[in-house]
XYZ file of N, CA and C in Angstrom:
681
model
N 11.379 3.498 -23.104
C 10.759 2.183 -22.984
C 11.444 1.178 -23.902
N 11.788 1.603 -25.110
C 12.448 0.716 -26.058
C 13.828 0.312 -25.559
N 14.591 1.292 -25.039
C 15.943 1.007 -24.571
C 15.931 0.083 -23.358
N 15.090 0.387 -22.392
C 15.065 -0.430 -21.172
C 14.518 -1.824 -21.439
N 13.574 -1.935 -22.385
C 12.998 -3.238 -22.709
C 13.958 -4.172 -23.402
N 15.129 -3.666 -23.798
C 16.144 -4.486 -24.453
C 17.457 -4.530 -23.668
N 17.437 -4.003 -22.467
C 18.658 -3.885 -21.671
C 18.655 -4.925 -20.545
N 19.586 -5.864 -20.596
C 19.647 -6.916 -19.587
C 19.969 -6.365 -18.202
N 20.611 -5.211 -18.150
C 20.925 -4.621 -16.852
C 19.654 -4.232 -16.105
N 18.640 -3.784 -16.849
C 17.363 -3.447 -16.218
C 16.689 -4.714 -15.701
N 16.746 -5.781 -16.497
C 16.190 -7.061 -16.050
C 16.877 -7.530 -14.775
N 18.194 -7.348 -14.697
C 18.933 -7.767 -13.502
C 18.502 -6.993 -12.260
N 18.056 -5.756 -12.448
C 17.547 -4.995 -11.312
C 16.330 -5.677 -10.704
N 15.490 -6.256 -11.554
C 14.268 -6.906 -11.078
C 14.538 -8.310 -10.544
N 15.456 -9.045 -11.169
C 15.690 -10.434 -10.775
C 16.736 -10.579 -9.676
N 17.668 -9.623 -9.592
C 18.749 -9.724 -8.604
C 18.813 -8.509 -7.680
N 18.868 -7.325 -8.284
C 19.076 -6.116 -7.494
C 18.017 -5.867 -6.448
N 16.754 -6.066 -6.806
C 15.672 -5.767 -5.865
C 15.683 -6.712 -4.674
N 16.247 -7.912 -4.842
C 16.274 -8.892 -3.753
C 17.568 -8.785 -2.945
N 18.708 -8.824 -3.630
C 19.993 -8.879 -2.938
C 20.449 -7.513 -2.437
N 19.982 -6.451 -3.076
C 20.406 -5.111 -2.668
C 19.300 -4.335 -1.962
N 18.174 -4.993 -1.727
C 17.050 -4.365 -1.026
C 16.607 -3.080 -1.719
N 16.405 -3.164 -3.045
C 16.008 -2.008 -3.839
C 14.529 -2.068 -4.174
N 13.908 -0.905 -4.287
C 12.551 -0.792 -4.821
C 12.663 -0.181 -6.212
N 12.264 -0.934 -7.229
C 12.421 -0.514 -8.618
C 11.056 -0.147 -9.188
N 10.940 1.038 -9.748
C 9.703 1.495 -10.381
C 9.940 1.577 -11.884
N 9.121 0.872 -12.650
C 9.287 0.780 -14.100
C 8.009 1.289 -14.759
N 8.098 2.422 -15.439
C 6.928 3.053 -16.052
C 6.922 2.780 -17.552
N 5.800 2.262 -18.058
C 5.668 1.956 -19.484
C 4.311 2.432 -19.984
N 4.215 2.636 -21.275
C 2.951 2.994 -21.915
C 2.294 1.789 -22.573
N 2.987 0.651 -22.557
C 2.475 -0.572 -23.171
C 2.851 -1.742 -22.272
N 1.848 -2.403 -21.707
C 2.114 -3.508 -20.787
C 2.865 -4.631 -21.478
N 2.543 -4.864 -22.749
C 3.109 -5.996 -23.481
C 4.093 -5.545 -24.556
N 4.895 -4.545 -24.231
C 5.910 -4.077 -25.178
C 6.864 -5.218 -25.535
N 7.166 -5.377 -26.825
C 7.937 -6.517 -27.306
C 9.448 -6.270 -27.256
N 9.977 -5.978 -26.102
C 11.420 -5.872 -25.931
C 12.017 -7.228 -25.604
N 13.331 -7.359 -25.747
C 13.986 -8.643 -25.526
C 13.842 -9.124 -24.088
N 13.860 -8.205 -23.146
C 13.792 -8.597 -21.734
C 12.521 -8.090 -21.064
N 11.628 -7.504 -21.841
C 10.455 -6.872 -21.231
C 9.543 -7.884 -20.539
N 9.404 -9.071 -21.133
C 8.552 -10.081 -20.501
C 9.157 -10.538 -19.172
N 10.472 -10.695 -19.138
C 11.125 -11.069 -17.886
C 10.938 -10.013 -16.817
N 11.008 -8.751 -17.214
C 10.768 -7.655 -16.273
C 9.343 -7.719 -15.747
N 8.400 -7.893 -16.661
C 6.987 -7.920 -16.281
C 6.682 -9.066 -15.324
N 7.259 -10.240 -15.586
C 6.984 -11.407 -14.747
C 7.610 -11.290 -13.361
N 8.599 -10.423 -13.204
C 9.261 -10.265 -11.912
C 8.787 -9.044 -11.141
N 7.767 -8.363 -11.643
C 7.179 -7.241 -10.908
C 6.325 -7.759 -9.760
N 6.475 -7.185 -8.604
C 5.652 -7.562 -7.447
C 4.315 -6.834 -7.445
N 4.269 -5.665 -8.066
C 3.040 -4.869 -8.073
C 2.875 -4.202 -9.431
N 1.610 -4.020 -9.825
C 1.279 -3.261 -11.031
C 0.322 -2.140 -10.650
N 0.517 -0.981 -11.228
C -0.430 0.122 -11.074
C -0.907 0.488 -12.473
N -2.190 0.256 -12.743
C -2.732 0.436 -14.088
C -3.675 1.629 -14.105
N -3.436 2.541 -15.023
C -4.280 3.717 -15.182
C -5.207 3.540 -16.388
N -6.118 4.459 -16.538
C -7.099 4.378 -17.613
C -6.459 4.706 -18.957
N -6.785 3.911 -19.965
C -6.332 4.164 -21.329
C -7.498 3.908 -22.278
N -8.275 4.935 -22.603
C -9.443 4.750 -23.474
C -9.070 4.252 -24.866
N -7.817 4.449 -25.261
C -7.386 4.081 -26.611
C -7.258 2.573 -26.798
N -6.878 1.848 -25.766
C -6.616 0.417 -25.913
C -6.997 -0.337 -24.643
N -8.159 -0.971 -24.661
C -8.600 -1.788 -23.533
C -8.249 -3.258 -23.729
N -7.712 -3.585 -24.901
C -7.354 -4.971 -25.173
C -6.230 -5.439 -24.249
N -5.333 -4.523 -23.878
C -4.247 -4.895 -22.972
C -4.784 -5.370 -21.626
N -5.801 -4.676 -21.129
C -6.389 -5.055 -19.837
C -7.068 -6.416 -19.951
N -7.731 -6.659 -21.073
C -8.377 -7.958 -21.290
C -7.334 -9.072 -21.320
N -6.239 -8.846 -22.019
C -5.186 -9.863 -22.094
C -4.551 -10.102 -20.727
N -4.365 -9.039 -19.967
C -3.807 -9.189 -18.625
C -4.736 -10.010 -17.741
N -6.031 -9.751 -17.842
C -7.002 -10.504 -17.033
C -6.992 -11.985 -17.404
N -6.788 -12.295 -18.687
C -6.740 -13.696 -19.122
C -5.484 -14.391 -18.610
N -4.406 -13.632 -18.451
C -3.179 -14.211 -17.906
C -3.293 -14.475 -16.409
N -4.029 -13.615 -15.715
C -4.086 -13.702 -14.260
C -5.197 -14.601 -13.741
N -6.294 -14.725 -14.509
C -7.474 -15.422 -13.997
C -7.917 -16.522 -14.947
N -8.511 -17.545 -14.365
C -9.024 -18.646 -15.169
C -10.284 -18.208 -15.901
N -10.684 -18.928 -16.950
C -11.902 -18.567 -17.694
C -13.114 -18.458 -16.767
N -13.899 -17.419 -16.982
C -15.070 -17.174 -16.147
C -14.830 -16.130 -15.082
N -13.557 -15.828 -14.783
C -13.224 -14.836 -13.766
C -12.726 -13.524 -14.366
N -12.472 -13.520 -15.662
C -11.915 -12.310 -16.283
C -12.903 -11.151 -16.250
N -14.190 -11.440 -16.372
C -15.193 -10.383 -16.387
C -15.224 -9.641 -15.056
N -15.025 -10.365 -13.968
C -15.008 -9.735 -12.645
C -13.825 -8.771 -12.532
N -12.670 -9.192 -13.034
C -11.488 -8.327 -13.007
C -11.726 -7.065 -13.831
N -12.298 -7.220 -15.022
C -12.560 -6.067 -15.882
C -13.549 -5.105 -15.231
N -14.538 -5.660 -14.538
C -15.516 -4.821 -13.840
C -14.835 -3.990 -12.752
N -13.944 -4.606 -11.997
C -13.242 -3.888 -10.936
C -12.276 -2.853 -11.515
N -11.681 -3.167 -12.642
C -10.802 -2.194 -13.297
C -11.593 -0.960 -13.718
N -12.739 -1.170 -14.367
C -13.560 -0.044 -14.808
C -14.024 0.788 -13.622
N -14.352 0.120 -12.536
C -14.784 0.835 -11.336
C -13.643 1.679 -10.767
N -12.437 1.133 -10.774
C -11.291 1.838 -10.193
C -10.882 3.055 -11.011
N -10.990 2.974 -12.339
C -10.518 4.074 -13.201
C -11.653 4.987 -13.641
N -12.823 4.838 -13.050
C -13.970 5.652 -13.466
C -13.800 7.123 -13.094
N -13.018 7.416 -12.069
C -12.773 8.809 -11.680
C -11.520 9.320 -12.398
N -11.359 10.618 -12.534
C -10.154 11.168 -13.161
C -8.887 10.713 -12.429
N -7.922 10.260 -13.170
C -6.643 9.776 -12.646
C -6.810 8.565 -11.726
N -7.902 7.849 -11.896
C -8.095 6.633 -11.116
C -7.113 5.552 -11.531
N -6.909 4.581 -10.670
C -5.931 3.528 -10.943
C -6.351 2.243 -10.244
N -5.848 1.141 -10.738
C -6.033 -0.151 -10.092
C -4.660 -0.665 -9.680
N -4.489 -0.891 -8.386
C -3.237 -1.414 -7.845
C -3.370 -2.925 -7.730
N -2.452 -3.661 -8.357
C -2.510 -5.126 -8.367
C -1.291 -5.674 -7.638
N -1.541 -6.434 -6.592
C -0.483 -7.051 -5.788
C -0.223 -8.458 -6.334
N 0.976 -8.691 -6.860
C 1.310 -9.963 -7.501
C 2.236 -10.832 -6.655
N 2.454 -10.470 -5.414
C 3.331 -11.283 -4.568
C 2.680 -12.632 -4.290
N 3.502 -13.665 -4.214
C 2.982 -15.026 -4.050
C 2.320 -15.233 -2.692
N 2.658 -14.412 -1.711
C 2.097 -14.576 -0.369
C 0.750 -13.876 -0.194
N 0.320 -13.131 -1.203
C -0.928 -12.369 -1.093
C -2.119 -13.238 -1.474
N -3.138 -13.351 -0.617
C -4.333 -14.119 -0.960
C -5.032 -13.557 -2.189
N -5.753 -14.415 -2.851
C -6.434 -14.073 -4.103
C -7.298 -12.827 -3.964
N -8.072 -12.733 -2.885
C -9.018 -11.628 -2.726
C -8.360 -10.319 -2.291
N -7.049 -10.345 -2.058
C -6.353 -9.126 -1.628
C -5.535 -8.496 -2.744
N -5.635 -9.016 -3.935
C -4.737 -8.573 -5.007
C -5.160 -7.263 -5.657
N -6.424 -6.884 -5.592
C -6.907 -5.692 -6.290
C -7.223 -4.594 -5.285
N -6.622 -3.407 -5.493
C -6.854 -2.293 -4.573
C -6.905 -0.983 -5.349
N -7.509 0.008 -4.722
C -7.502 1.362 -5.260
C -7.683 2.333 -4.105
N -7.463 3.623 -4.352
C -7.606 4.641 -3.301
C -6.798 4.280 -2.054
N -5.547 3.955 -2.240
C -4.732 3.480 -1.119
C -4.052 4.610 -0.356
N -4.103 5.836 -0.873
C -3.410 6.946 -0.226
C -4.358 7.733 0.676
N -3.830 8.326 1.746
C -4.668 9.153 2.626
C -5.317 10.290 1.853
N -6.593 10.547 2.156
C -7.314 11.629 1.491
C -8.112 11.196 0.293
N -7.860 9.992 -0.223
C -8.636 9.507 -1.358
C -9.953 8.912 -0.870
N -10.964 8.985 -1.710
C -12.303 8.544 -1.340
C -12.312 7.059 -1.022
N -12.986 6.705 0.065
C -13.092 5.313 0.485
C -14.523 4.821 0.303
N -14.642 3.541 -0.014
C -15.955 2.928 -0.156
C -15.949 1.580 0.544
N -17.109 1.214 1.076
C -17.238 -0.085 1.715
C -17.490 -1.162 0.667
N -16.895 -2.319 0.879
C -17.097 -3.462 0.002
C -17.946 -4.486 0.750
N -19.020 -4.935 0.142
C -19.929 -5.879 0.789
C -19.490 -7.317 0.516
N -19.985 -8.222 1.367
C -19.741 -9.657 1.198
C -18.249 -9.970 1.112
N -17.499 -9.481 2.080
C -16.056 -9.701 2.087
C -15.747 -11.080 2.666
N -14.924 -11.896 1.996
C -14.600 -13.234 2.493
C -13.872 -13.178 3.833
N -14.132 -14.183 4.669
C -13.480 -14.253 5.973
C -11.961 -14.350 5.833
N -11.502 -15.065 4.795
C -10.060 -15.213 4.580
C -9.391 -13.852 4.421
N -10.064 -12.951 3.707
C -9.517 -11.618 3.489
C -9.466 -10.829 4.793
N -10.512 -10.949 5.599
C -10.549 -10.234 6.873
C -9.400 -10.658 7.779
N -9.183 -11.953 7.870
C -8.123 -12.446 8.743
C -6.749 -12.089 8.198
N -6.615 -12.091 6.875
C -5.329 -11.718 6.273
C -4.969 -10.277 6.613
N -5.929 -9.372 6.443
C -5.668 -7.967 6.749
C -5.374 -7.780 8.229
N -6.071 -8.548 9.056
C -5.801 -8.459 10.482
C -4.371 -8.846 10.809
N -3.883 -9.917 10.178
C -2.511 -10.355 10.427
C -1.499 -9.355 9.884
N -1.789 -8.802 8.710
C -0.815 -7.946 8.039
C -0.659 -6.589 8.701
N -1.774 -5.970 9.092
C -1.715 -4.565 9.474
C -2.085 -4.268 10.922
N -2.681 -5.239 11.603
C -3.125 -4.939 12.959
C -2.328 -5.667 14.027
N -1.649 -6.756 13.640
C -0.828 -7.454 14.614
C 0.521 -6.745 14.668
N 0.519 -5.581 15.243
C 1.700 -4.730 15.345
C 1.970 -4.429 16.810
N 3.222 -4.183 17.158
C 3.495 -3.754 18.535
C 2.703 -2.490 18.845
N 2.146 -2.370 20.043
C 1.375 -1.160 20.383
C 2.215 0.100 20.271
N 3.560 -0.058 20.382
C 4.430 1.112 20.262
C 4.315 1.780 18.890
N 4.009 0.999 17.852
C 3.925 1.560 16.501
C 2.829 2.620 16.429
N 1.641 2.286 16.926
C 0.536 3.241 16.880
C 0.796 4.430 17.805
N 1.444 4.188 18.933
C 1.762 5.300 19.833
C 2.775 6.244 19.185
N 3.722 5.676 18.455
C 4.695 6.511 17.743
C 4.014 7.334 16.660
N 3.049 6.728 15.973
C 2.317 7.471 14.946
C 1.550 8.627 15.573
N 0.935 8.372 16.731
C 0.215 9.438 17.430
C 1.158 10.573 17.842
N 2.345 10.209 18.291
C 3.316 11.232 18.687
C 3.774 12.055 17.488
N 3.960 11.415 16.346
C 4.348 12.160 15.145
C 3.253 13.140 14.741
N 2.012 12.699 14.847
C 0.894 13.590 14.523
C 0.845 14.776 15.485
N 1.100 14.499 16.769
C 1.103 15.588 17.750
C 2.208 16.597 17.455
N 3.380 16.108 17.043
C 4.483 17.016 16.721
C 4.154 17.872 15.506
N 3.525 17.264 14.506
C 3.144 18.026 13.312
C 2.100 19.089 13.636
N 1.129 18.719 14.483
C 0.090 19.672 14.880
C 0.676 20.804 15.713
N 1.609 20.439 16.583
C 2.243 21.434 17.451
C 2.954 22.516 16.636
N 3.668 22.121 15.609
C 4.427 23.080 14.801
C 3.527 24.058 14.056
N 2.277 23.645 13.810
C 1.349 24.495 13.059
C 0.427 25.313 13.960
N 0.566 25.146 15.270
C -0.326 25.831 16.213
C -0.008 27.330 16.253
N -0.943 28.198 15.832
C -0.673 29.643 15.818
C -0.784 30.291 17.191
N -1.326 29.560 18.171
C -1.552 30.135 19.494
C -0.385 29.918 20.456
N 0.688 29.320 20.000
C 1.837 29.065 20.864
C 3.069 29.746 20.282
N 3.907 30.293 21.186
C 5.147 30.900 20.697
C 6.204 29.811 20.501
N 7.317 30.179 19.910
C 8.344 29.203 19.542
C 8.965 28.516 20.751
N 9.116 29.234 21.846
C 9.721 28.627 23.034
C 8.818 27.536 23.613
N 7.500 27.789 23.639
C 6.561 26.771 24.112
C 6.570 25.558 23.187
N 6.585 25.834 21.891
C 6.619 24.733 20.925
C 7.881 23.893 21.102
N 9.006 24.559 21.327
C 10.276 23.850 21.473
C 10.256 22.923 22.682
N 9.734 23.429 23.823
C 9.696 22.611 25.039
C 8.812 21.383 24.848
N 7.617 21.592 24.299
C 6.706 20.471 24.109
C 7.228 19.498 23.056
N 7.885 20.050 22.028
C 8.400 19.184 20.970
C 9.504 18.267 21.495
N 10.360 18.796 22.379
C 11.408 17.977 22.986
C 10.790 16.843 23.796
N 9.739 17.160 24.541
C 9.052 16.142 25.338
C 8.467 15.045 24.438
N 7.818 15.444 23.350
C 7.228 14.471 22.432
C 8.300 13.631 21.746
N 9.401 14.264 21.363
C 10.487 13.533 20.712
C 11.111 12.503 21.647
N 11.267 12.858 22.911
C 11.826 11.909 23.877
C 10.926 10.690 24.027
N 9.616 10.915 24.079
C 8.682 9.793 24.156
C 8.740 8.941 22.893
N 8.851 9.616 21.749
C 8.937 8.903 20.472
C 10.161 7.984 20.452
N 11.312 8.512 20.857
C 12.542 7.719 20.855
C 12.490 6.598 21.882
N 11.784 6.834 22.979
C 11.658 5.786 23.997
C 10.894 4.586 23.450
N 9.799 4.845 22.729
C 9.051 3.746 22.115
C 9.863 3.085 21.000
N 10.607 3.908 20.266
C 11.395 3.374 19.153
C 12.461 2.406 19.644
N 13.066 2.699 20.798
C 14.108 1.838 21.349
C 13.565 0.477 21.774
N 12.267 0.403 22.022
C 11.670 -0.864 22.452
C 11.464 -1.834 21.295
N 11.541 -1.316 20.069
C 11.242 -2.127 18.891
C 12.532 -2.468 18.169
N 12.673 -3.733 17.782
C 13.858 -4.145 17.034
C 13.816 -3.553 15.640
N 14.973 -3.145 15.131
C 15.061 -2.602 13.783
C 14.489 -1.218 13.667
N 15.134 -0.175 14.211
C 14.613 1.194 14.177
C 14.307 1.689 12.779
N 15.144 1.335 11.782
C 14.904 1.814 10.412
C 13.598 1.254 9.878
N 13.347 -0.045 10.132
C 12.102 -0.650 9.679
C 10.915 -0.051 10.410
N 11.115 0.299 11.672
C 10.033 0.883 12.452
C 9.533 2.166 11.808
N 10.439 3.021 11.365
C 10.043 4.272 10.720
C 9.277 4.010 9.439
N 9.665 2.951 8.702
C 8.968 2.625 7.464
C 7.555 2.136 7.743
N 7.397 1.357 8.814
C 6.084 0.800 9.128
C 5.087 1.890 9.459
N 5.479 2.866 10.273
C 4.505 3.871 10.695
C 4.159 4.830 9.571
N 4.928 4.802 8.467
C 4.581 5.632 7.322
C 3.540 4.958 6.440
N 3.268 3.662 6.670
C 2.299 2.954 5.833
C 0.927 3.609 5.970
N 0.227 3.873 4.857
C -1.057 4.582 4.938
C -2.094 3.867 5.784
N -2.050 2.524 5.804
C -3.032 1.810 6.611
C -2.722 1.950 8.096
N -1.440 1.962 8.443
C -1.084 2.189 9.841
C -1.433 3.610 10.240
N -1.176 4.551 9.344
C -1.501 5.947 9.637
C -2.994 6.134 9.853
N -3.804 5.338 9.157
C -5.252 5.483 9.294
C -5.741 5.038 10.662
N -4.890 4.328 11.411
C -5.273 3.850 12.739
C -4.814 4.785 13.853
N -4.208 5.925 13.496
C -3.594 6.771 14.510
C -4.594 7.331 15.506
N -5.884 7.341 15.153
C -6.886 7.922 16.041
C -7.274 6.976 17.167
N -6.857 5.715 17.059
C -7.360 4.720 17.986
C -6.324 4.361 19.041
N -6.789 4.155 20.253
C -5.897 3.733 21.331
C -5.682 2.232 21.238
N -4.862 1.687 22.142
C -4.516 0.273 22.058
C -5.737 -0.626 22.247
N -6.606 -0.303 23.206
C -7.770 -1.162 23.419
C -8.730 -1.085 22.243
N -8.779 0.049 21.546
C -9.619 0.141 20.360
C -9.022 -0.659 19.219
N -7.698 -0.754 19.169
C -7.050 -1.555 18.148
C -7.393 -3.027 18.327
N -7.545 -3.472 19.586
C -7.969 -4.844 19.812
C -9.347 -5.082 19.211
N -10.212 -4.070 19.289
C -11.525 -4.197 18.662
C -11.384 -4.351 17.157
N -10.442 -3.610 16.573
C -10.256 -3.683 15.129
C -9.756 -5.045 14.687
N -9.170 -5.803 15.598
C -8.680 -7.121 15.224
C -9.810 -8.093 14.934
N -11.027 -7.758 15.312
C -12.157 -8.608 14.977
C -12.506 -8.434 13.510
N -13.135 -9.441 12.871
C -13.506 -9.307 11.461
C -14.346 -8.082 11.178
N -15.277 -7.743 12.100
C -16.129 -6.580 11.867
C -15.310 -5.295 11.882
N -14.354 -5.219 12.808
C -13.535 -4.018 12.885
C -12.634 -3.850 11.685
N -12.029 -4.934 11.248
C -11.175 -4.874 10.062
C -11.985 -4.457 8.857
N -13.178 -5.026 8.729
C -14.039 -4.687 7.586
C -14.365 -3.212 7.581
N -14.660 -2.672 8.754
C -15.122 -1.288 8.823
C -14.019 -0.291 8.493
N -12.799 -0.560 8.972
C -11.757 0.457 8.875
C -10.695 0.197 7.811
N -10.582 -1.044 7.310
C -9.515 -1.320 6.359
C -9.998 -1.711 4.971
N -11.123 -2.349 4.860
C -11.514 -2.874 3.556
C -12.001 -1.809 2.602
N -12.059 -0.567 3.055
C -12.458 0.499 2.140
C -11.374 0.794 1.119
N -10.209 0.174 1.224
C -9.188 0.376 0.198
C -8.946 -0.896 -0.606
N -9.776 -1.913 -0.401
C -9.541 -3.196 -1.059
C -10.737 -3.585 -1.915
N -10.463 -4.081 -3.110
C -11.520 -4.604 -3.972
C -11.677 -6.084 -3.709
């Protein structure tokens, strides 16, 4: 942490490399406000923060809340932080991108298999934002996700021999590639269907996805990962 906090090359990764070279940079620290020569520049150029529980020093979280929120709003942030880290290895994911609406910045339990909870009194702005971000997708994306799930299930089926699995797997792969060819940017397509929120929609057909585009549908199936 000391070496990287004083190394301009690390700062350049955040200010130049991540944008011009299409890199994802992960920077792990034990002190949010470490006093390195370039540490503040690194911190200000982070698009996301993942904060874990630290019973030893809660002052850092208080200072962070004061930097992010105007007076009177810091208590709400601290409450959500405590709620997020109340379970073992809990975390608060903070989205700092300029395009993210205010109410979408705090998240937890974003991975498949983690406990989900409903959030009440969700603003309409948040509902529409999530609808635009995760549900306005080509129908091929969800069909491709369904095909990937079928291929994974097929390989684990104990009631089929290898020759049967091979024949069905070829059929599923051909369908997968057919949908993939319809979408511009095949590499990006693979990244999109790996998104946990897209994966959570794999059970739904296209007409059911249209239902999810309504505020009620988005609230029911997506807001369980958003504070």
